[in-house]
Short mmCIF file of C-alpha atoms and ligand atoms in Angstrom, two decimals:
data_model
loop_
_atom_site.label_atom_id
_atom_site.label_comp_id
_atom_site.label_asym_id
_atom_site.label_seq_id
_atom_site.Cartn_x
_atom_site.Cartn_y
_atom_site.Cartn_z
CA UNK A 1 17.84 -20.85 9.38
CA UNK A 2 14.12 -20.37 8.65
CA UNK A 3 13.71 -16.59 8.09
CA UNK A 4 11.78 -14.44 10.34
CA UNK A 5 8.81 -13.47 8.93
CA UNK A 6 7.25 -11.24 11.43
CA UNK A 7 6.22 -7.80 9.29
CA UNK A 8 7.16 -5.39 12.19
CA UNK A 9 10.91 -7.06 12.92
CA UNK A 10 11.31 -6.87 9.26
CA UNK A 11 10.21 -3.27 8.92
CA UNK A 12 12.98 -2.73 11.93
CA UNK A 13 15.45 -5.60 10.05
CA UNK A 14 15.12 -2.66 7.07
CA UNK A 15 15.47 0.49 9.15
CA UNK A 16 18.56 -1.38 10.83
CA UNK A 17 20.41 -2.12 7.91
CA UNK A 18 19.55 1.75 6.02
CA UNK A 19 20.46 3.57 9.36
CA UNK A 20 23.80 1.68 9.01
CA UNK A 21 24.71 2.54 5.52
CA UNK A 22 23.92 5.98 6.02
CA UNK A 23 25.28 6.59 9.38
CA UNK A 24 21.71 7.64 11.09
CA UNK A 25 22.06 9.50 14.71
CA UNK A 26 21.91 6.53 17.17
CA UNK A 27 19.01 8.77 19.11
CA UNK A 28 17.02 9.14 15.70
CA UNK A 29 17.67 5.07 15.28
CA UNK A 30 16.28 4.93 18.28
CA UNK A 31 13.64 6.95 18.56
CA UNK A 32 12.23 5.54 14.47
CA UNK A 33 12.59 1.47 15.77
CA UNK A 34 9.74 1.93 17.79
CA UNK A 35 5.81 3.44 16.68
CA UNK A 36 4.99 6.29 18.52
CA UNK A 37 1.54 4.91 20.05
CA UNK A 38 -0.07 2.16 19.99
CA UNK A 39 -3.61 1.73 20.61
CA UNK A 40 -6.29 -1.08 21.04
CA UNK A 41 -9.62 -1.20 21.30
CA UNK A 42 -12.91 -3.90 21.60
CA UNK A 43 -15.93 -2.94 20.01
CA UNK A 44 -18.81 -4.41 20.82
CA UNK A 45 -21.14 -5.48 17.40
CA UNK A 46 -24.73 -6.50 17.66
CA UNK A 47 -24.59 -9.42 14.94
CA UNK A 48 -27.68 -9.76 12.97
CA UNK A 49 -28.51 -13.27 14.79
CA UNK A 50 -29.06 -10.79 17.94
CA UNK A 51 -25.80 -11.67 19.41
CA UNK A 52 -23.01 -9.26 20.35
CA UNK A 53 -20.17 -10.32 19.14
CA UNK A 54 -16.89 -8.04 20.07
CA UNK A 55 -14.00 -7.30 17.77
CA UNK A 56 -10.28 -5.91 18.39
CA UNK A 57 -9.12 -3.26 16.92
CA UNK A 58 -5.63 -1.41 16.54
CA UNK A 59 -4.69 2.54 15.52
CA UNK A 60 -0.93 2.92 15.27
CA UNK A 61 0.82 6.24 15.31
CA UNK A 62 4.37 5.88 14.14
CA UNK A 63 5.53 8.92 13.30
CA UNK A 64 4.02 12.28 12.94
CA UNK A 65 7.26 14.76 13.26
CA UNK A 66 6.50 15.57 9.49
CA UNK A 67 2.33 16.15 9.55
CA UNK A 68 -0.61 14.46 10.71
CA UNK A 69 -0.08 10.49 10.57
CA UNK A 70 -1.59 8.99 7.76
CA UNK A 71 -2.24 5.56 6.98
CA UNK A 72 -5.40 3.07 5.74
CA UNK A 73 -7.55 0.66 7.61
CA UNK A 74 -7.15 -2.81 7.07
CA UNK A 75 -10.26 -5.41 8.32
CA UNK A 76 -8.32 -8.82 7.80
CA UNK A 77 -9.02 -12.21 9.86
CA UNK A 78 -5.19 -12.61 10.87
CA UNK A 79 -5.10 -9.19 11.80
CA UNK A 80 -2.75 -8.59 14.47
CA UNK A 81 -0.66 -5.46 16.15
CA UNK A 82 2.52 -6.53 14.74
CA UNK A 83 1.56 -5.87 11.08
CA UNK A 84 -0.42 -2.53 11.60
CA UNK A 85 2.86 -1.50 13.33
CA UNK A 86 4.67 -2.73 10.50
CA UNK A 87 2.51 -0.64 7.86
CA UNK A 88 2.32 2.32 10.43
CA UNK A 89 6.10 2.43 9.50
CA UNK A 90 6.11 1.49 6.27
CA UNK A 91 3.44 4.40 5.70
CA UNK A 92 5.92 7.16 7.42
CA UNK A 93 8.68 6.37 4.85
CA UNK A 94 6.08 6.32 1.83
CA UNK A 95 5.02 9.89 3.24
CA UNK A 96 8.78 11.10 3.45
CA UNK A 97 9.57 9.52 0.22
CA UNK A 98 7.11 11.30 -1.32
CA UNK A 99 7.55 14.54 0.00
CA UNK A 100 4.16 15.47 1.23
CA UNK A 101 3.25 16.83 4.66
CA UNK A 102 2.08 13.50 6.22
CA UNK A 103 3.58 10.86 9.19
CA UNK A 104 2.89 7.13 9.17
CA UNK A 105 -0.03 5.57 10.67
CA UNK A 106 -2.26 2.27 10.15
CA UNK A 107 -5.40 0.95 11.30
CA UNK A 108 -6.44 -2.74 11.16
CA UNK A 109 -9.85 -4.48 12.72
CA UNK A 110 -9.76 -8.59 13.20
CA UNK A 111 -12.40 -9.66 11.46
CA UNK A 112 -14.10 -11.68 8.28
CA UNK A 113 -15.64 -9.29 6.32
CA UNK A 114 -16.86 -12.30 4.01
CA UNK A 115 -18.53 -13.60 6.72
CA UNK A 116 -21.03 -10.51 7.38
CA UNK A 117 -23.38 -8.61 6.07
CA UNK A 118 -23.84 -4.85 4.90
CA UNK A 119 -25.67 -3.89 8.54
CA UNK A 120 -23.13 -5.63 10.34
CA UNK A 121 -19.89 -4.29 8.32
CA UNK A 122 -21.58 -1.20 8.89
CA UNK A 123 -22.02 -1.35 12.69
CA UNK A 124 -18.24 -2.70 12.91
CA UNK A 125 -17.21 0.78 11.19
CA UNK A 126 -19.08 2.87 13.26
CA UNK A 127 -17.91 1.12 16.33
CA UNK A 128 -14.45 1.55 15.31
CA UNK A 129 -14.59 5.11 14.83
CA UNK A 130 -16.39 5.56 17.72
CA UNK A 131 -13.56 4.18 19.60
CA UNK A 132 -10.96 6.09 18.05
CA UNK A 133 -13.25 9.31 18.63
CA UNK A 134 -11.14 12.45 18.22
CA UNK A 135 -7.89 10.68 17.69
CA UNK A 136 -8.16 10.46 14.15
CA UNK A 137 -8.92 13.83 12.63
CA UNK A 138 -7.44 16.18 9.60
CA UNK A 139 -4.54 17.73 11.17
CA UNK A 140 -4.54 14.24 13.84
CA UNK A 141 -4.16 11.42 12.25
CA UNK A 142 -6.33 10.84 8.60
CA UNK A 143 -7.29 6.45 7.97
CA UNK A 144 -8.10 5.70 4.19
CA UNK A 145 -8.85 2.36 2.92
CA UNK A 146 -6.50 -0.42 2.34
CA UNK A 147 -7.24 -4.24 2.55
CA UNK A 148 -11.10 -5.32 2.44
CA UNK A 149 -12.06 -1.75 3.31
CA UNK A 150 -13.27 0.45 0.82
CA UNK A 151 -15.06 4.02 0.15
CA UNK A 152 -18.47 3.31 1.87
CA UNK A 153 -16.85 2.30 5.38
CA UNK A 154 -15.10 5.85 4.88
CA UNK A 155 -17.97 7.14 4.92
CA UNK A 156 -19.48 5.74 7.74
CA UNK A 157 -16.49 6.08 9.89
CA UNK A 158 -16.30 10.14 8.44
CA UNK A 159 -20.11 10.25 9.27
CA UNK A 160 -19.48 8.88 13.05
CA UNK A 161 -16.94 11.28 13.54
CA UNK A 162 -18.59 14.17 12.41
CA UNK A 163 -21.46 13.12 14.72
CA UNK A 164 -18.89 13.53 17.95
CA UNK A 165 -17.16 16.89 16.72
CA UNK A 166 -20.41 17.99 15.08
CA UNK A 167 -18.07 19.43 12.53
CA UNK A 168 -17.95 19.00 8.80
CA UNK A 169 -14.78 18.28 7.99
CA UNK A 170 -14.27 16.26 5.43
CA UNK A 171 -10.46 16.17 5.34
CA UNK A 172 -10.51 13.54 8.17
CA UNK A 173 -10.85 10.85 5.63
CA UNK A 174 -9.80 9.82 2.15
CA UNK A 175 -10.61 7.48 -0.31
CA UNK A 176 -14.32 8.19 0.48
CA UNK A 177 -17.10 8.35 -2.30
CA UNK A 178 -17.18 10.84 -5.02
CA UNK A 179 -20.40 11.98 -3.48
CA UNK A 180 -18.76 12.61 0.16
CA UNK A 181 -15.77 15.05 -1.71
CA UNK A 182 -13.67 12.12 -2.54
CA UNK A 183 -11.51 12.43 -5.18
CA UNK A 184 -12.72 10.77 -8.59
CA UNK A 185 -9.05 9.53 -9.20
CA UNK A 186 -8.15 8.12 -5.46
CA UNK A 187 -9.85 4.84 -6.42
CA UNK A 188 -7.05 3.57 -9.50
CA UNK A 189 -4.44 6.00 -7.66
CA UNK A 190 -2.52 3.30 -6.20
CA UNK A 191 -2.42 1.27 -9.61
CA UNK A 192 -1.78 4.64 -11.83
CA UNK A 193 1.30 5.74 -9.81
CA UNK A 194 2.81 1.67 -10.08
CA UNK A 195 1.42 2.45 -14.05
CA UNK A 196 4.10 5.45 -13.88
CA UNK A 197 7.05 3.69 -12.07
CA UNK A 198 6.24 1.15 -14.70
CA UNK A 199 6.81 3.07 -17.53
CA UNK A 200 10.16 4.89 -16.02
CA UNK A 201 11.49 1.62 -15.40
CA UNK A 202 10.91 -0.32 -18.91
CA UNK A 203 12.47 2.75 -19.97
CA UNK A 204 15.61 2.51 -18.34
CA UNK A 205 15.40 -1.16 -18.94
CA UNK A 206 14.71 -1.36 -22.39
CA UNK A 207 11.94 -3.23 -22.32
CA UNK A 208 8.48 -2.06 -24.27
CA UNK A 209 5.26 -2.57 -21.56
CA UNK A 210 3.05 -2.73 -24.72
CA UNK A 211 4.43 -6.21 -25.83
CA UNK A 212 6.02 -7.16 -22.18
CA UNK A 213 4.09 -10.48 -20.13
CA UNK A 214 2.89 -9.20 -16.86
CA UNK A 215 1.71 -11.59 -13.78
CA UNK A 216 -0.52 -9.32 -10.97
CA UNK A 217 -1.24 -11.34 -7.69
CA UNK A 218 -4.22 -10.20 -6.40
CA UNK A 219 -7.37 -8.42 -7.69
CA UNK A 220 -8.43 -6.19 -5.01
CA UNK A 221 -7.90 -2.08 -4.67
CA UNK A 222 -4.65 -2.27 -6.06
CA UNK A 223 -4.70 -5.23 -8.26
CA UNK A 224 -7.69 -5.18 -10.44
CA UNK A 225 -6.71 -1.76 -11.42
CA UNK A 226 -3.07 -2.50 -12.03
CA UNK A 227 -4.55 -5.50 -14.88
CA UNK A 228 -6.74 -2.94 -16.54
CA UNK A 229 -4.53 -0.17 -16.50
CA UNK A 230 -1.86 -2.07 -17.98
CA UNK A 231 -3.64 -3.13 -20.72
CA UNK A 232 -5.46 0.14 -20.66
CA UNK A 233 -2.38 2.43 -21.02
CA UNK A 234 -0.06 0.43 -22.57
CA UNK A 235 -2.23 -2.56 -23.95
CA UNK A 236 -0.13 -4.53 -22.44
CA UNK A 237 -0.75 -8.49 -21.84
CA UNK A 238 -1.37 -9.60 -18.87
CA UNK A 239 -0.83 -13.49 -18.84
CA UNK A 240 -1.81 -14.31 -14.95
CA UNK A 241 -3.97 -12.71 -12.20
CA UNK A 242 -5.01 -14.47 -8.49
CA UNK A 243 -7.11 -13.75 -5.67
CA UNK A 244 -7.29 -15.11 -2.30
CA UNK A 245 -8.46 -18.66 -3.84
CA UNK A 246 -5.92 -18.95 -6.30
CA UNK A 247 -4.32 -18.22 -9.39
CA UNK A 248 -5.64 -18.05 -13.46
CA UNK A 249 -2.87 -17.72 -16.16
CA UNK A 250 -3.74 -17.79 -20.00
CA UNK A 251 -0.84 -17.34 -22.43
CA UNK A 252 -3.16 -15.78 -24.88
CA UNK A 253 -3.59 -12.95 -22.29
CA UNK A 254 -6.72 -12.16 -19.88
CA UNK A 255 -9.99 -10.78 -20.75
CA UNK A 256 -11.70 -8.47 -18.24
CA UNK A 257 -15.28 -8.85 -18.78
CA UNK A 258 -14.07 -13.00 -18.31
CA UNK A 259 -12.16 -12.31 -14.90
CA UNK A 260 -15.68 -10.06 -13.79
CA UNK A 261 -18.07 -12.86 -14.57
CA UNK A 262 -15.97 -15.16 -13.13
CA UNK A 263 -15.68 -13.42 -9.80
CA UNK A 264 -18.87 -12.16 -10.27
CA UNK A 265 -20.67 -15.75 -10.37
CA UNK A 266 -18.52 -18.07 -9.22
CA UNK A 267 -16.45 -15.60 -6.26
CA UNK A 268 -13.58 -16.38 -7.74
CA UNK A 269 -10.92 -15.63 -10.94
CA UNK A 270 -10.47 -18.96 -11.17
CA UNK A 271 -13.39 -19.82 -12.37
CA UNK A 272 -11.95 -18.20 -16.22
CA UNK A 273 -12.33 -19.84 -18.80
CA UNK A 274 -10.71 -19.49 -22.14
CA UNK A 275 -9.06 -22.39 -24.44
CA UNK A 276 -5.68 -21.75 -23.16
CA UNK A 277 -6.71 -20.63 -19.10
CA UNK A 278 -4.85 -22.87 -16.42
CA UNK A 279 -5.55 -22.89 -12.64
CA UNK A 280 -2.33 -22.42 -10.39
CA UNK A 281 -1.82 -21.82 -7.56
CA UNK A 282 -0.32 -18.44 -6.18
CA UNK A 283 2.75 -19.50 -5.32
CA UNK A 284 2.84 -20.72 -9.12
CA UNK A 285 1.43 -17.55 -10.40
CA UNK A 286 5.20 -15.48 -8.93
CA UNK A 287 7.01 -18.17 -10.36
CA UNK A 288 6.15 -17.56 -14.13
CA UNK A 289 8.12 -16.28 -16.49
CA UNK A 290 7.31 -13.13 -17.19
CA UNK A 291 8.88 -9.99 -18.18
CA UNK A 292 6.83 -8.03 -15.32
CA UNK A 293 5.63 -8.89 -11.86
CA UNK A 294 3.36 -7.45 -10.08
CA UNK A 295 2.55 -8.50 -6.74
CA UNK A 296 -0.39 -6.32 -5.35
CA UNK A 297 -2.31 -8.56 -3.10
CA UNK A 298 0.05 -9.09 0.97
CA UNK A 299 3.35 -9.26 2.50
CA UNK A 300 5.80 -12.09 2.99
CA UNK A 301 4.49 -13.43 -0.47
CA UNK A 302 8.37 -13.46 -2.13
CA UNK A 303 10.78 -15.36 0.80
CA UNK A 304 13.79 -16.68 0.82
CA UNK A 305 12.43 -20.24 0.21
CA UNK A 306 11.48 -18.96 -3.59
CA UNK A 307 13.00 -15.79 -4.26
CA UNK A 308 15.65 -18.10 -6.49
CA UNK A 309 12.65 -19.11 -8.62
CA UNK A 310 11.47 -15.93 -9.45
CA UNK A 311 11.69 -15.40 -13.35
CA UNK A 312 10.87 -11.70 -13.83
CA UNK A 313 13.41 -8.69 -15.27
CA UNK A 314 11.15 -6.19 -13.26
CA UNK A 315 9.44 -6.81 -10.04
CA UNK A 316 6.64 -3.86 -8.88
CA UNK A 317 5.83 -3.97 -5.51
CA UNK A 318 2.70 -2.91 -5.48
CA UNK A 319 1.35 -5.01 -2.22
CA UNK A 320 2.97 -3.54 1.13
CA UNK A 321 5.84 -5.78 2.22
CA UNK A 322 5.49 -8.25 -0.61
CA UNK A 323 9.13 -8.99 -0.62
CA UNK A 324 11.28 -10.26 2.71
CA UNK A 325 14.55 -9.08 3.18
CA UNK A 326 15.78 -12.29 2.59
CA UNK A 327 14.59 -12.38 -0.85
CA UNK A 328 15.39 -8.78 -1.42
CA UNK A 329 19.22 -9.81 -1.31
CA UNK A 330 18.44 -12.61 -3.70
CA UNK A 331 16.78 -10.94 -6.21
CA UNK A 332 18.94 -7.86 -6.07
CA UNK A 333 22.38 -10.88 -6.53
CA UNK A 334 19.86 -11.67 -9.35
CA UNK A 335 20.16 -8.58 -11.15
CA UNK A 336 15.99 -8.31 -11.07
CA UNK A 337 15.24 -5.00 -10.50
CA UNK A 338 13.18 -5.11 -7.63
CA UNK A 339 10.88 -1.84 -7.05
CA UNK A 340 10.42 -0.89 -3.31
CA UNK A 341 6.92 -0.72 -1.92
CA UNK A 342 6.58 2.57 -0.39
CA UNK A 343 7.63 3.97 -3.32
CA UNK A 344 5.64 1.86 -6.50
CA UNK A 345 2.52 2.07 -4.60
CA UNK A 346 2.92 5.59 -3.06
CA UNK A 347 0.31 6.27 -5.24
CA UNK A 348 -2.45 5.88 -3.10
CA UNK A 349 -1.18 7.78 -0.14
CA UNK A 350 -0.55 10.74 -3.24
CA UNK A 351 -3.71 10.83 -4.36
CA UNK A 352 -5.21 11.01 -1.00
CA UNK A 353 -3.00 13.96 -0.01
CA UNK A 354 -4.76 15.64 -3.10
CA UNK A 355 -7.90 14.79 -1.85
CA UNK A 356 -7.47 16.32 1.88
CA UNK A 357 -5.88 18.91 -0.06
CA UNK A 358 -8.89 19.69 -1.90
CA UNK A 359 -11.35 18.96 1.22
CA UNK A 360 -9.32 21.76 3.78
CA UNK A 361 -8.96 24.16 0.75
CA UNK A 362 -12.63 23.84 -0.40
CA UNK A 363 -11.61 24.10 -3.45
CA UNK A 364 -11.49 21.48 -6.19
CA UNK A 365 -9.54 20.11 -9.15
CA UNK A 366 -10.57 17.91 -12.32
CA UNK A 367 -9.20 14.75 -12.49
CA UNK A 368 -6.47 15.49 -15.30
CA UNK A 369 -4.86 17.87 -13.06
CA UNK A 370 -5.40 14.91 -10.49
CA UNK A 371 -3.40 12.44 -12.37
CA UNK A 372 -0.73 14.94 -13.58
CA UNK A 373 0.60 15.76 -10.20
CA UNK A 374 -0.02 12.08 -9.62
CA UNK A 375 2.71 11.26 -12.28
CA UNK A 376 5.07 14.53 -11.83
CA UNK A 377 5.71 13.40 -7.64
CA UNK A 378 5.56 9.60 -8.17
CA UNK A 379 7.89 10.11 -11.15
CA UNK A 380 10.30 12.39 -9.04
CA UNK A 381 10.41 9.62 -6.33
CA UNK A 382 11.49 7.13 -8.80
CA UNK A 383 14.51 9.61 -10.15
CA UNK A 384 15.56 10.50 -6.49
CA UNK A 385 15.58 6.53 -5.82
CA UNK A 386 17.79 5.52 -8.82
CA UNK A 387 20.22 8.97 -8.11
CA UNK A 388 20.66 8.19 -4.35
CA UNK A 389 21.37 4.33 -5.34
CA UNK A 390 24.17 5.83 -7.61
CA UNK A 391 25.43 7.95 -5.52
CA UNK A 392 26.13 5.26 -3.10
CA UNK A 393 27.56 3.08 -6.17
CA UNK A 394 29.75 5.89 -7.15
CA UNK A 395 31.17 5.87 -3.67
CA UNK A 396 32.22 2.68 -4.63
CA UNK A 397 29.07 0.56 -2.83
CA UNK A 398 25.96 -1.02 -4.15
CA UNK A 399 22.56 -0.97 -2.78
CA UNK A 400 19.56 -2.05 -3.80
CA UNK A 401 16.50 0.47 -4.70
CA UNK A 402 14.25 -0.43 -1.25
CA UNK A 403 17.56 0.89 0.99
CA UNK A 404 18.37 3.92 -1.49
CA UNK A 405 14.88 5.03 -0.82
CA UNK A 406 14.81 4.06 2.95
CA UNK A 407 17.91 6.49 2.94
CA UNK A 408 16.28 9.33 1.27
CA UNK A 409 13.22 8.63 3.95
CA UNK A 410 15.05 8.43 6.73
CA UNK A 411 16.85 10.68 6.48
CA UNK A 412 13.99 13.84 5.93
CA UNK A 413 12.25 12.80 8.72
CA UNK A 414 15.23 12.61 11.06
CA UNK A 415 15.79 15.84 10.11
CA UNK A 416 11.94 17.18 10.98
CA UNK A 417 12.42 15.20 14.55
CA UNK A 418 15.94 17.24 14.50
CA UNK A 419 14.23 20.52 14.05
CA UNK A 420 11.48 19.82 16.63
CA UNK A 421 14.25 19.17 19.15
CA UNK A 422 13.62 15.66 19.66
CA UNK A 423 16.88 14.31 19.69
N1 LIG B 501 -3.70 2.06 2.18
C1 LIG B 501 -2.91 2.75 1.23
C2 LIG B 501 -1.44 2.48 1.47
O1 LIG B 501 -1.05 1.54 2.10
C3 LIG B 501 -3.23 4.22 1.18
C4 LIG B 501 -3.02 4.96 2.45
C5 LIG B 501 -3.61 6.35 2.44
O2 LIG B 501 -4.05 6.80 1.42
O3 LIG B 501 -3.59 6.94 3.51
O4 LIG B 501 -0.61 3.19 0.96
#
C-alpha cells in the first residue's frame, strides 16, 4: 500500500496512535482531531506589470485552550489548507511540549516568492494582514516567520496592523528585525535549540559532535544556521548541505564562504566547488552515511519508500514533519534514534516567546540571557521526552521519542481544555 502522505491525516495518524497509548478522554480525542478555525482569504495584489493578480491565503487556529495561538507564516507555491492545518497542530504540541503559554496556529499564502519582486512581496504582506485584521494580535493569535518568509514581511504585516488598531504593540509579531524590538537571537533560535538537543543526544549516545559527519537538507532559516552552528559550536564537519535545486556533499567537509558565493552567484549550493565536492541529488543527500542527519528544509522528505536506506545513528528533525509515520516505525525497528520535530526545532517558537515576552513587558534582555533560557527549556524538553519514553518501557512497552513527547503534549493541553470546561 502506497502510504498516505497528506500532512494533516498524518498529524491526526500521530494524535490517533498517542491518544491510544495513553488512554486520552474520547471527548478530548475528539475535540484535538480537528483545528479550531479555519480561515481563507483572497487578496487582491497589484503586480508590477499593472495587473492584479489575487492570491489565497489560510490562518489556522488549532488550539488556543493554553494561550494565544501561535504559529509562523509560510508563502510556498504548493501551499494548501491541509498542511497549514497540519503545522497549526504540530505548533500546539511544540507549545505544550515546551511549556510556555502559547496554542498552535499557522499561516501559509500560495504563492512564488522567487517569482516577485520587493514591491510586490511587500504588497502581498500587507494584503494578508489586512485580511486577517484584528484576528491575529498579542493575546489573539501571534504569526512569525517560517518557510520563504522572513523578518522584513514581519514588519510589514506588524506595521499594517498597527495601522488598523492604531496601537503599538509590538508583541503581535515575532521574528521581526532587531530594529522593530525583535530579538537579536530569534534569527539562529531554531538551529541553536536543535544545537542543544544535539549535544544531549551525542551524549547519551556516545558519540563526540566535534569529529561526528553531519548531512543538513536545506539551507534556509533553519538550515544554514544549523551548518554554521555545528561547525561553530562544536567544529563539527559537515559533509553535505541542499537547497531546493539539489544537493552538494564534500568528504573533506564544507566551507561557508564557498556555499555563500555559490548561492550568492550562481542561486544555488550546488554550484560548490572544491576538489572533492559532488552534486546529488536530495534524495541522495538523506541517504549518506553519516553519523548525524539533519533534515531542516519540508515534510514527507523520509517515507516509507527510503526510510530502510537511511544510514544515520542520530536523526534531528529540524524541518516540520520531515519524517512519515511510516518511516518513523522503520527507523525506530532500526534502532536510529529519531528526534521528534516539535521538540528539536522548538527552538524557534522559544525564542519567540522571549521576544513577546520582552515586547508586553517593555523590558529587555541581552542575548546571553537569551540563549541560556534557550538551552535550560529546550534541554528540559529533551529530559522529559527520554523519561516519559522510559516510563512507558518500564511498564513493559516501547515507544519511540515523537509518541513519548506527543504524550507529554497531549496530555497538558487536555488538561487546560479540562479546566476550561470543555469536555
Ligand atoms: N515557524 C517556526 C516553527 O514552525 C516558529 C514559529 C513561531 O515562532 O511562532 O516552529
Amino acid at each position: 500500500m502506497v502510504e498516505e502522505l497528506n500532512p494533516f491525516k498524518i498529524a491526526q495518524e500521530q494524535l490517533d496512535s498517542a491518544a491510544q497509548i495513553m488512554d486520552l478522554d474520547k471527548q478530548a480525542h475528539a475535540i484535538l482531531r480537528e483545528p479550531k478555525r479555519v480561515l481563507t482569504v483572497n487578496i487582491p495584489v497589484r503586480m508590477s506589470s499593472g495587473e492584479t493578480e489575487v492570491f489565497t491565503g489560510f490562518r489556522v487556529r488549532y488550539n488556543d485552550a493554553r494561550g494565544p495561538a501561535k504559529g509562523g507564516i509560510r508563502f510556498h507555491p504548493q501551499e494548501n489548507v491541509d498542511t497549514v492545518k497540519a503545522l497549526s497542530a504540530w505548533m500546539t504540541w511544540k507549545c505544550s511540549l515546551a511549556d510556555i503559554p502559547f496554542g498552535g496556529g499557522k499561516g501559509g499564502v500560495i504563492c512564488d516568492t522567487k517569482k516577485m519582486d520587493n514591491r510586490e512581496l511587500e504588497a502581498l504582506s500587507r494584503g494578508y494582514a489586512r485580511a486577517l485584521g484584528t484576528d491575529i494580535g498579542p493575546e489573539v493569535d501571534i504569526p512569525a516567520p517560517d518557510v520563504y518568509t522572513n523578518p522584513q514581511i514581519m514588519a510589514w504585516i506588524l506595521d499594517e496592523y498597527m495601522n488598523i488598531t492604531r496601537k503599538s504593540q509590538f508583541g503581535t509579531i515575532t521574528g521581526k528585525p532587531v530594529d522593530l524590538w525583535g530579538s537579536e537571537g530569534r534569527m539562529d533560535s531554531t538551529a541553536m535549540g536543535g544545537i542543544f538537543v544535539m549535544r544531549e543526544a551525542a551524549k547519551m549516545l556516545k558519540l563526540d559532535p566535534s569529529t561526528s559527519t553531519i548531512a543538513v537538507q536545506g539551507f534556509g532559516n533553519a538550515g544554514k544556521f544549523a551548518y554554521t552552528l555545528s561547525k561553530k559550536i562544536f567544529g563539527a564537519k559537515v559533509v553535505a548541505i541542499s537547497d531546493s535545486e539539489g544537493a552538494i556533499y564534500d568528504p573533506d567537509g564544507l566551507e561557508l564562504e564557498k556555499l555563500e558565493a555559490a548561492k550568492a552567484n550562481h542561486g544555488t549550493v550546488q554550484a560548490y566547488e572544491s576538489k572533492n565536492a559532488q552534486k546529488l541529488t536530495n534524495k541522495q543527500l538523506l541517504e549518506l552515511k553519516v553519523d548525524i542527519l539533519i533534515p531542516s528544509a519540508i515534510e514527507n522528505q523520509i517515507r516509507g519508500d527510503n526510510a530502510d536506506k537511511i544510514n544515520t545513528k542520530l536523526l534531528l528533525e529540524l524541518a516540520n514533519g520531515p519524517v512519515t509515520p511510516e518511516a518513523t516505525d522503520i527507523l525506530f525497528q532500526k534502532g536510529v534514534l529519531d528526534l521528534p520535530d516539535f521538540l528539536v526545532n522548538s527552538g524557534g517558537v522559544i525564542g519567540s516567546y522571549f521576544e513577546w515576552t520582552q515586547n508586553i513587558t517593555g523590558y529587555y534582555w541581552d542575548t546571553d540571557r537569551f540563549y541560556a533560557e534557550l538551552d535550560k527549556k529546550i534541554t528540559k524538553s529533551f529530559y522529559d521526552t527520554i523519561a516519559m519514553q522510559k516510563t512507558y518501557a518500564d511498564k513493559g512497552k516501547k515507544i519511540n521519542t515523537r509518541m513519548a513527547a506527543y504524550i507529554i503534549a497531549v496530555d497538558r493541553v487536555a488538561r487546560a481544555m479540562k479546566a476550561r470546561g470543555w469536555y
